[in-house]
């Protein structure tokens, strides 16, 4: 049973709830103190604060958090017992129970205090009145109890809910009718068979995990309910207590269900989470379990993670979160293993013969048991060390996804013996490579290898990045989780269910025979993160050494190394450079070198981007990647029709658009009118637009009244919208055709900002007759623009009205989203002169703050800057945008003008961030 020994913790408020010279205990013993209780609450709220403060100080002194959560439970025990007696409930047949976490003797500072008042029969009105007075007092003193009042028959009905049954399993009698002491557990035993209770708790855990993306590696994890949280420890207790009749987790060691080492690992990880939870409660003053960005940095400091002299700005909080993730994975792994162990040893033997898994020999060392693999005897790994890797290969070959628990336990021990001698063994090396060549269940096999120590022992560098995270919003997962997800996505390229999502990539990947080349590149592409220096270059060296040591050819080893070094090249080129410029594509093609490199790099890049943060992947980025791939492939294959310069690309695009005029859908347009219009639009338009969009724009322009003087009633600007091709339903293309004017970009950005529309891409083009052809790809935060005619009309009218007014609409001041407030992104502005366009390319890196583009547009207007094109890229909390700019006469900007522009932008963005932060 839980041992309540507060005195051993050396908390100063003993004796109980002291206030001045009186004690709550003595007052509660005096019936004449009723009036005092009503007016002063006996100092109990202050005493509770004192208890919490003393617990915090004890933690600072080095007292184990496990003792402190027990100490608070003891203190609440004494309070509740005293109040139970004060209200004379001890003179009734009621029993007072602590349930849930409180029943286990675990209370953090603001944890729920779960209480059950149990009666053998229906409760009479006099007793009910006393209970009401008790509850009122508990609320008045700030305890906010989760109180249930039930008769035994009510308990039988309520416990059909498995969550209530779980709480009853941990019921601990505090005071009152001792005859009812075993009743809560008896109720559960009566209503729930071991198998039914196990099934419902596992189903609950699966649903809970899905609510947290089924991963331990959430950026802002819930330390109680997420995978690897405290609930994953609780479930071990719930399912085993139903069978073993034990009161605490250590009793399972004595039952030979849990090993001493497993108990120690769980206890350490649980204590780590309890300490985090303590500081969350201290910082928030409430029962907070979400480890939000708001608290991560401060909790890291409170837990002793100090910044070292050579550290990067976020190094301390990243070390803290790495340790959290490692604890979470340890808890998740042990919880999964032990609940499966319970099923295999307790539930499975009681199943009917036709439901029990059948054993089939695979070889002398392994059997297939149902849909799991198991070692044939307990000495397999000790006698045949190569069987560690052989087992995973067999899983792929025989389509086996899971491992029996007794085998996992032996595997975990055997993995500790993997050393350099083991790694240098040619048999082991070939088995490891064979595992990577076997694609069946590869992700699941590598995941098990990682969880049970095999992968980190075989590739020590991989162990260093296990749990390693980057403190930003872009990299959603830890390095090890990201790497395994990348390999999982590679496998999806062979799955027909995902073909529509990745048509070109899938077809390329399926034609690549040596898929292990890409798997190895995936495993090493981020393996050098966290060490300082260029992780791509360091990873290249290590990957080549690994491949050569494993007997791969020099060519294959260097292909893996090249992919590791240049794994960011394609995404950076597509997102940050103007790939409509043939020179950009030519430089990229020169770096790639050949089609083999291009195919491998394209597949790896798409998988990497999806595995980094799937919420940031969309078909707009997919389109950029596809465009860069196609153009580069034509150059590398020496396609005689491939455009090799700007004029060739312009001619090729116009030729393709002309050919599309003969399609049935476009034959209603007059070819002569179309060609005359195209002559007026200028070369730049055909350089930056694609044929499909050109036809859409052309039809809209020809159907719009001619635009002349601004005063003409029929000369209103043209604004048309449509769903973006191949993009999600909340993506919108907006095309604007109007007379060119200085405030056009600033006005448009301000209107988009007012309507909460995020700009993904912008093409701002001035035709030869001084008409602007501006095309934008937007994300609609509300998701209603395309289906709501009123919203569409509002957007069109706002733009048209704004174009008529020479002043820029007033910017809306919005709060910086909560998550963004915790990141420092230095604003960096660089200029590069582009000789081909006779313009400067301005790159802007800054915090992705509300109204960013609208504010940039205002500065451009203020500094008399003409915007010719823009590429908008958001990577988590970072905005990395690119603008093609000139002066208002289309002339390049002088050095003084560039310096003035840079200063104005930095000043404006700094003021905006400060203002938005102040609002928060």
Short mmCIF file of C-alpha atoms in Angstrom, two decimals, residues 696 718-722 732-737 743-764 774-782 785 791-792 794-800 802-803 808-812 814 850-855 857 870 872:
data_model
loop_
_atom_site.label_atom_id
_atom_site.label_comp_id
_atom_site.label_asym_id
_atom_site.label_seq_id
_atom_site.Cartn_x
_atom_site.Cartn_y
_atom_site.Cartn_z
CA UNK A 696 -6.68 31.23 -68.79
CA UNK A 718 -9.76 42.70 -64.27
CA UNK A 719 -9.66 40.39 -61.24
CA UNK A 720 -10.37 36.68 -61.72
CA UNK A 721 -10.06 33.74 -59.36
CA UNK A 722 -9.89 29.99 -59.69
CA UNK A 732 -6.57 30.04 -54.95
CA UNK A 733 -5.07 31.63 -58.03
CA UNK A 734 -5.80 35.31 -58.41
CA UNK A 735 -5.01 37.06 -61.69
CA UNK A 736 -5.04 40.85 -61.85
CA UNK A 737 -4.85 42.79 -65.14
CA UNK A 743 1.30 51.41 -55.43
CA UNK A 744 0.06 48.22 -57.09
CA UNK A 745 2.09 45.68 -55.09
CA UNK A 746 1.61 47.52 -51.79
CA UNK A 747 -2.15 47.85 -52.33
CA UNK A 748 -2.59 44.22 -53.31
CA UNK A 749 -0.62 42.91 -50.34
CA UNK A 750 -2.60 45.14 -47.96
CA UNK A 751 -5.93 43.83 -49.27
CA UNK A 752 -4.77 40.22 -49.04
CA UNK A 753 -3.67 40.88 -45.48
CA UNK A 754 -7.03 42.42 -44.56
CA UNK A 755 -8.81 39.32 -45.85
CA UNK A 756 -6.46 36.87 -44.10
CA UNK A 757 -5.06 35.46 -47.34
CA UNK A 758 -1.51 34.08 -47.28
CA UNK A 759 0.59 34.57 -50.41
CA UNK A 760 2.49 31.50 -51.63
CA UNK A 761 3.81 32.93 -54.85
CA UNK A 762 3.63 36.18 -56.79
CA UNK A 763 4.39 36.99 -60.40
CA UNK A 764 4.32 40.70 -61.07
CA UNK A 774 -0.04 40.06 -61.69
CA UNK A 775 -0.62 36.45 -60.73
CA UNK A 776 -0.79 35.23 -57.12
CA UNK A 777 -1.19 31.86 -55.48
CA UNK A 778 -2.96 32.24 -52.14
CA UNK A 779 -3.88 30.09 -49.20
CA UNK A 780 -7.26 30.90 -47.72
CA UNK A 781 -7.09 30.48 -43.94
CA UNK A 782 -10.87 30.14 -43.64
CA UNK A 785 -13.12 31.77 -50.67
CA UNK A 791 -16.19 36.55 -50.34
CA UNK A 792 -15.03 36.36 -53.95
CA UNK A 794 -15.60 41.25 -51.71
CA UNK A 795 -12.01 40.44 -52.67
CA UNK A 796 -12.51 41.66 -56.24
CA UNK A 797 -14.20 44.87 -55.14
CA UNK A 798 -11.63 45.62 -52.45
CA UNK A 799 -8.83 45.27 -54.99
CA UNK A 800 -10.60 47.38 -57.62
CA UNK A 802 -7.88 50.09 -53.75
CA UNK A 803 -6.37 50.38 -57.23
CA UNK A 808 -2.34 52.36 -49.56
CA UNK A 809 -5.05 50.88 -47.31
CA UNK A 810 -4.22 51.11 -43.64
CA UNK A 811 -2.56 47.96 -42.37
CA UNK A 812 -4.30 45.90 -39.77
CA UNK A 814 -2.50 41.66 -35.62
CA UNK A 850 1.45 39.01 -39.43
CA UNK A 851 1.14 41.46 -42.30
CA UNK A 852 4.74 40.88 -43.39
CA UNK A 853 4.21 41.27 -47.13
CA UNK A 854 1.84 44.20 -46.67
CA UNK A 855 4.49 46.00 -44.63
CA UNK A 857 4.91 46.55 -49.88
CA UNK A 870 8.31 37.65 -56.01
CA UNK A 872 7.27 33.71 -51.19
#
